[in-house]
Every structure is written in C-alpha cells, then in structure tokens.
C-alpha cells in the first residue's frame, strides 16, 4: 500500500525486494483505487519501536558505543583465543569455545591439556567477528582465569553452557575469564578503544544482532540499486562510486563499503532516523528510506535531511 499523510502506528513488515520506480515498485504496492496518486507527493512517514534516547556521543557518531560493540561480538561468536603464561613462562594461545553470562563474562570448558597456565592467572581472551568478508571487528578481554567454587554458581554456568551449545559438560571443567578491561577494534590495522569493566558489563548487545547478517545478505542480493542510490542521496561524496555494498546493520544505522576507481576504498555510516529494535522495524525503516531516496532522486520531494559528510578511507588507489 502507498502511504500519504497519516503515520503508521505499527511496523510496516515488508520483505526486501529490488526497488522499481512508482507505480511498479514492490516496496509499496498500490491498490486499484489509490487516492495517493491523485494527491500531491508527500514525505513517507513511519513510526518505529524505539529504545531510550541516544546519548550525545551516539547522536554525534550515529554508532553504538565500543562497549556495546564488544558485547555484540561476544554474543554472536562462540570461538575465541585464550592466551596465558605456561609454567615455564611462555605465552600460549589456544582456540576455545565459550559462552557468556548476562554480563558478558566468558564461560570456558577447559580440559587438562588446556589448563597449562602458571600460578599467575592473568590472561587475555581474543574474539573477532567477520562481517560480510569486508570487515572484522574484534575485542580482546584482559582479565584472569578463575575457577568458581560455589556449587550453585557452577550449576548456573553449566546451564549457560548448555543453552549455548546444547550439550552437557562436566562442571569441574568450567572456568570463567574475569573482565578487567576490554580493547575494542573496528577492523584489522586500526587503532583500538579501551573499555572499562563496568562499561562492558553494563552495556547491552545490539538488538538486531541475531538477524543482522541475514538482512545484510538480503539487501546486498535484492536491493543493490537502493544501496547505490543511498550513496547519492544520503551521503555527501566528492568522488564517483563504482560499487557499494552493505557491511553491517545495527539499531542506529548501517555501514557501507564504497569503491571509487579514482580515489580508492571508503566506508560511510548512514544513520536511521531513530533507533530500531527489531527485524520488522529494520525492514520498515529501510523501505521508508528507499522510498524517500527514490522520490528525492526523481525530484518529487526536496530533501530536508542533513547528508552524511564523514567518510573513512580504507585504502588508497592502487593499494
């Protein structure tokens, strides 16, 4: 259906489909008697479920805090690298599976061969998440290996492990990595941001995390025309884009990877009009933004939004 002056009171839960000019567009299918076609073009309006108001920093960057990104990585990944010192004083890193408790504390299952750490239990735990083969955000937890002694706590951690992997485990093999601080990196070859233990534990994982990858794949497959249009409408670029792909999507917006024959490779952040908390809201917002971008491109509507000017260069031409 085509929307005109009234706002939606619920989500527009529409599938991602390739955009086409109105009236053939499949984002909003017109009825036989469509009053919208008899009226003046107007802005498409949507109301979405939201979370609490974003902070000043979130409004400025339109990106989740590093603590939230780290918590999201830990929720989505189940394998990491545990590094400790052996009895001989050598650093040793091994790959281990892990679960996390509600505060993001890593829960490990270590057999005898994995427990070759010295009396000094200080350790690091490194986890990384590949996003569409284009970016690999990472977090490294600094802390210490602890063995819970309380039987009730062990039973609880056992349930955490079982929920994650669907298998039973010997409670005597359960360890945790106490979180002292966390280093969060956006990608390889980039500087990191230190996150305090309290910020990490108090942060919430991104609400779109469980279906973000699916949405990204759907959009890159079916809506590449919209992605290219977003580069022209929502971003203020001073170079020509030959190809664009969606990297990742979260509650505050999405990241695009751009290729320019003349300038190199870039990344740009396109914010949502407001926070999105579920899959229906993400699809509705994307469809609304796609429709608005089409209207602006065809001069049916004058843009009243601020175009994104901040662009990060990933690689220069020839690299």
Coordinates of C-alpha atoms in Angstrom, one line a residue:
X1 CA 0.0 0.0 0.0
X2 CA 1.0 3.6 -0.6
X3 CA 1.2 5.8 2.4
X4 CA 0.4 9.5 2.5
X5 CA -0.4 11.9 5.3
X6 CA -1.0 9.6 8.3
X7 CA 1.8 8.0 10.3
X8 CA 1.9 4.2 10.8
X9 CA 1.1 3.1 14.3
X10 CA 2.7 -0.3 13.8
X11 CA 5.7 -1.6 11.8
X12 CA 5.5 -1.9 8.0
X13 CA 6.8 -5.5 7.9
X14 CA 7.7 -5.7 4.2
X15 CA 10.2 -8.1 2.6
X16 CA 13.3 -6.7 0.9
X17 CA 12.7 -6.5 -2.9
X18 CA 14.5 -4.7 -5.6
X19 CA 13.3 -1.1 -5.9
X20 CA 11.5 0.0 -9.1
X21 CA 10.0 3.3 -10.0
X22 CA 6.5 4.0 -8.8
X23 CA 3.9 2.8 -9.6
X24 CA 5.7 -0.5 -10.3
X25 CA 7.6 -0.5 -7.0
X26 CA 7.3 -3.7 -4.9
X27 CA 8.1 -2.0 -1.7
X28 CA 4.6 -0.4 -1.6
X29 CA 2.0 -2.0 -3.8
X30 CA -0.8 0.4 -4.9
X31 CA -4.4 -0.6 -4.8
X32 CA -6.8 -0.3 -7.7
X33 CA -8.2 3.0 -6.4
X34 CA -5.3 4.8 -4.9
X35 CA -6.0 8.2 -3.6
X36 CA -2.3 8.8 -3.2
X37 CA -1.9 9.1 -7.0
X38 CA -4.4 11.9 -7.0
X39 CA -2.7 14.0 -4.4
X40 CA 0.5 15.9 -4.1
X41 CA 3.7 14.0 -3.4
X42 CA 4.4 14.0 0.3
X43 CA 7.0 12.6 2.6
X44 CA 6.7 8.9 3.6
X45 CA 6.2 8.7 7.3
X46 CA 6.8 5.8 9.7
X47 CA 6.7 5.3 13.4
X48 CA 9.0 2.6 14.8
X49 CA 9.7 0.9 18.1
X50 CA 12.5 2.7 19.9
X51 CA 14.7 2.3 22.9
X52 CA 15.9 5.0 25.2
X53 CA 17.1 8.3 23.8
X54 CA 20.6 8.1 22.3
X55 CA 23.3 9.9 24.2
X56 CA 25.1 13.0 22.9
X57 CA 28.0 10.8 21.6
X58 CA 25.6 8.4 19.9
X59 CA 23.8 11.3 18.2
X60 CA 27.2 12.7 17.0
X61 CA 28.6 9.5 15.6
X62 CA 25.4 7.6 15.0
X63 CA 27.3 4.4 16.0
X64 CA 27.0 2.1 19.0
X65 CA 29.5 2.6 21.9
X66 CA 32.6 0.4 21.8
X67 CA 31.3 -1.4 24.9
X68 CA 28.1 -2.3 23.0
X69 CA 30.0 -3.5 20.0
X70 CA 32.2 -5.7 22.2
X71 CA 29.1 -7.2 23.9
X72 CA 27.6 -7.9 20.5
X73 CA 30.7 -9.6 19.2
X74 CA 30.8 -11.9 22.3
X75 CA 27.1 -12.8 21.8
X76 CA 27.5 -13.7 18.2
X77 CA 30.7 -15.6 18.3
X78 CA 31.4 -18.9 20.1
X79 CA 35.1 -19.4 19.5
X80 CA 38.0 -17.3 20.8
X81 CA 41.7 -17.4 21.6
X82 CA 42.7 -17.8 25.2
X83 CA 46.3 -16.6 25.9
X84 CA 48.0 -17.4 29.2
X85 CA 51.5 -18.0 30.6
X86 CA 52.7 -21.6 30.9
X87 CA 54.5 -22.9 34.0
X88 CA 57.8 -22.2 32.1
X89 CA 56.8 -18.6 31.5
X90 CA 56.0 -18.9 27.8
X91 CA 52.9 -17.2 26.4
X92 CA 50.5 -19.8 25.0
X93 CA 47.4 -19.1 22.9
X94 CA 44.7 -21.8 22.2
X95 CA 41.4 -21.8 20.5
X96 CA 38.5 -22.5 22.8
X97 CA 34.7 -22.5 22.7
X98 CA 32.9 -20.2 25.0
X99 CA 29.5 -19.0 26.3
X100 CA 28.7 -15.7 28.0
X101 CA 26.6 -14.9 31.1
X102 CA 24.2 -11.9 31.2
X103 CA 27.2 -9.5 32.0
X104 CA 29.3 -10.8 29.1
X105 CA 31.7 -12.8 31.2
X106 CA 33.2 -15.6 29.1
X107 CA 32.5 -19.1 30.3
X108 CA 35.0 -21.7 29.2
X109 CA 35.3 -25.5 29.3
X110 CA 38.9 -26.5 29.8
X111 CA 40.3 -30.0 29.9
X112 CA 43.6 -30.9 31.5
X113 CA 45.6 -30.2 28.3
X114 CA 44.1 -26.7 28.1
X115 CA 44.9 -25.8 31.7
X116 CA 48.7 -25.3 31.4
X117 CA 48.7 -21.8 32.9
X118 CA 51.0 -20.8 35.7
X119 CA 50.2 -19.6 39.2
X120 CA 49.7 -16.1 37.6
X121 CA 46.2 -16.5 36.2
X122 CA 46.4 -13.2 34.2
X123 CA 45.2 -13.9 30.7
X124 CA 43.7 -12.3 27.5
X125 CA 40.8 -13.6 25.5
X126 CA 40.5 -12.5 21.9
X127 CA 37.3 -12.8 19.8
X128 CA 36.6 -11.5 16.3
X129 CA 33.5 -11.3 14.1
X130 CA 33.7 -11.3 10.3
X131 CA 31.1 -9.1 8.7
X132 CA 30.3 -10.0 5.0
X133 CA 34.0 -10.6 4.4
X134 CA 34.5 -6.8 4.3
X135 CA 35.3 -6.0 8.0
X136 CA 36.4 -7.9 11.1
X137 CA 35.6 -6.1 14.4
X138 CA 37.4 -7.5 17.4
X139 CA 37.5 -7.4 21.1
X140 CA 40.3 -8.6 23.5
X141 CA 39.4 -9.1 27.1
X142 CA 42.1 -8.7 29.7
X143 CA 41.4 -10.5 33.0
X144 CA 42.3 -13.6 34.8
X145 CA 41.2 -17.3 34.7
X146 CA 39.0 -18.1 37.7
X147 CA 37.6 -21.4 38.9
X148 CA 34.2 -20.8 40.5
X149 CA 33.9 -22.7 43.8
X150 CA 30.3 -22.1 44.7
X151 CA 28.2 -25.1 43.6
X152 CA 25.2 -23.0 42.8
X153 CA 27.3 -20.8 40.6
X154 CA 28.7 -23.8 38.8
X155 CA 25.3 -25.1 38.1
X156 CA 24.2 -21.8 36.8
X157 CA 27.3 -21.6 34.5
X158 CA 26.6 -25.1 33.4
X159 CA 23.1 -24.0 32.3
X160 CA 24.7 -21.1 30.4
X161 CA 26.9 -23.5 28.5
X162 CA 24.1 -26.0 27.8
X163 CA 21.9 -23.2 26.4
X164 CA 24.6 -22.0 24.1
X165 CA 25.8 -25.4 22.8
X166 CA 23.0 -27.8 23.6
X167 CA 25.4 -30.2 25.3
X168 CA 26.2 -31.4 28.9
X169 CA 29.6 -30.6 30.3
X170 CA 31.5 -31.6 33.5
X171 CA 31.1 -28.8 36.0
X172 CA 34.7 -29.4 37.2
X173 CA 35.9 -28.3 33.7
X174 CA 34.1 -24.9 33.9
X175 CA 36.2 -21.7 34.2
X176 CA 35.5 -18.1 33.7
X177 CA 37.6 -15.1 32.5
X178 CA 37.0 -12.2 34.9
X179 CA 36.8 -9.0 32.9
X180 CA 39.3 -6.2 33.9
X181 CA 39.1 -4.2 30.7
X182 CA 38.5 -4.7 27.0
X183 CA 40.2 -3.5 23.9
X184 CA 37.7 -3.0 21.0
X185 CA 38.9 -2.6 17.4
X186 CA 36.8 -1.9 14.4
X187 CA 39.0 -3.9 12.0
X188 CA 42.5 -5.1 11.2
X189 CA 45.2 -2.4 11.0
X190 CA 43.0 0.1 13.0
X191 CA 43.6 1.6 16.4
X192 CA 41.6 0.3 19.4
X193 CA 39.5 1.8 22.1
X194 CA 39.8 0.7 25.8
X195 CA 36.5 -0.1 27.5
X196 CA 36.3 -0.3 31.3
X197 CA 35.0 -3.4 33.1
X198 CA 31.9 -1.6 34.3
X199 CA 31.0 -0.1 30.9
X200 CA 31.4 -3.5 29.3
X201 CA 29.2 -5.3 31.9
X202 CA 26.5 -2.6 31.8
X203 CA 26.3 -2.4 28.0
X204 CA 23.6 -4.3 26.1
X205 CA 24.3 -6.2 22.9
X206 CA 22.7 -4.8 19.8
X207 CA 19.1 -5.8 19.5
X208 CA 19.4 -6.6 15.7
X209 CA 22.4 -8.9 16.2
X210 CA 20.7 -12.2 15.7
X211 CA 19.3 -11.4 12.2
X212 CA 21.7 -8.6 11.1
X213 CA 23.8 -10.9 8.8
X214 CA 20.6 -12.3 7.2
X215 CA 19.3 -8.7 6.5
X216 CA 22.7 -7.7 5.1
X217 CA 22.8 -10.6 2.7
X218 CA 19.2 -10.0 1.6
X219 CA 19.8 -6.3 0.9
X220 CA 23.1 -6.9 -1.0
X221 CA 21.3 -9.5 -3.1
X222 CA 18.0 -7.8 -3.8
X223 CA 18.4 -4.1 -3.1
X224 CA 21.8 -3.1 -4.6
X225 CA 20.0 -0.4 -6.6
X226 CA 18.8 1.2 -3.3
X227 CA 22.3 1.0 -1.8
X228 CA 23.8 2.9 -4.8
X229 CA 21.0 5.4 -4.5
X230 CA 21.7 5.9 -0.8
X231 CA 25.3 6.9 -1.7
X232 CA 24.0 9.7 -3.9
X233 CA 21.1 10.9 -1.7
X234 CA 22.1 10.4 2.0
X235 CA 25.9 10.8 1.7
X236 CA 27.7 14.0 0.5
X237 CA 30.5 12.4 -1.5
X238 CA 33.1 14.3 -3.6
X239 CA 34.1 11.2 -5.7
X240 CA 32.4 8.8 -8.1
X241 CA 31.3 5.4 -6.6
X242 CA 31.6 2.4 -8.9
X243 CA 30.4 -0.2 -6.4
X244 CA 28.8 -0.2 -3.0
X245 CA 27.9 -2.9 -0.5
X246 CA 26.3 -3.1 2.9
X247 CA 28.7 -4.2 5.6
X248 CA 26.6 -4.4 8.7
X249 CA 23.3 -3.1 10.2
X250 CA 22.6 -2.2 13.9
X251 CA 20.0 -0.3 15.9
X252 CA 21.4 3.1 14.9
X253 CA 22.1 2.6 11.2
X254 CA 24.2 0.8 8.7
X255 CA 27.7 0.9 7.2
X256 CA 28.5 0.9 3.5
X257 CA 31.8 -0.1 1.7
X258 CA 32.4 2.1 -1.3
X259 CA 34.8 1.6 -4.2
X260 CA 36.0 4.5 -6.3
X261 CA 38.2 4.0 -9.4
X262 CA 39.8 7.4 -8.9
X263 CA 40.2 7.6 -5.1
X264 CA 40.2 4.1 -3.5
X265 CA 38.0 2.3 -1.0
X266 CA 35.9 4.1 1.6
X267 CA 33.4 3.4 4.4
X268 CA 30.4 5.6 5.2
X269 CA 27.9 5.4 8.0
X270 CA 24.2 6.0 7.1
X271 CA 22.1 6.6 10.2
X272 CA 18.5 5.6 10.8
X273 CA 16.0 8.4 11.6
X274 CA 15.6 6.8 15.0
X275 CA 16.6 3.7 17.0
X276 CA 15.4 0.4 15.6
X277 CA 14.8 -2.5 18.0
X278 CA 13.6 -5.5 15.9
X279 CA 13.6 -7.0 12.4
X280 CA 10.3 -5.6 11.4
X281 CA 11.4 -2.1 12.4
X282 CA 14.7 -2.6 10.4
X283 CA 12.8 -3.6 7.3
X284 CA 10.2 -0.9 7.7
X285 CA 12.9 1.8 8.1
X286 CA 14.9 0.6 5.2
X287 CA 11.9 0.6 2.9
X288 CA 10.9 4.1 4.1
X289 CA 14.4 5.4 3.4
X290 CA 14.5 3.6 0.0
X291 CA 11.2 5.3 -1.0
X292 CA 12.3 8.7 0.2
X293 CA 15.6 8.4 -1.7
X294 CA 13.7 7.5 -4.9
X295 CA 11.4 10.5 -4.5
X296 CA 14.4 12.8 -3.9
X297 CA 16.2 11.4 -6.9
X298 CA 13.2 11.9 -9.2
X299 CA 12.7 15.5 -7.8
X300 CA 9.3 14.6 -6.3
X301 CA 10.5 15.7 -2.9
X302 CA 13.0 18.3 -1.7
X303 CA 15.4 16.7 0.9
X304 CA 15.0 18.2 4.4
X305 CA 17.7 16.0 6.0
X306 CA 21.4 16.5 6.6
X307 CA 23.6 14.5 4.3
X308 CA 26.4 12.5 5.8
X309 CA 29.8 14.2 5.3
X310 CA 32.1 11.9 7.4
X311 CA 33.7 9.3 5.2
X312 CA 36.5 7.0 6.3
X313 CA 39.1 6.0 3.7
X314 CA 40.1 2.3 4.0
X315 CA 42.6 2.1 1.2
X316 CA 44.0 4.5 -1.4
X317 CA 44.0 3.9 -5.1
X318 CA 46.4 1.2 -6.1
X319 CA 46.7 -0.4 -2.6

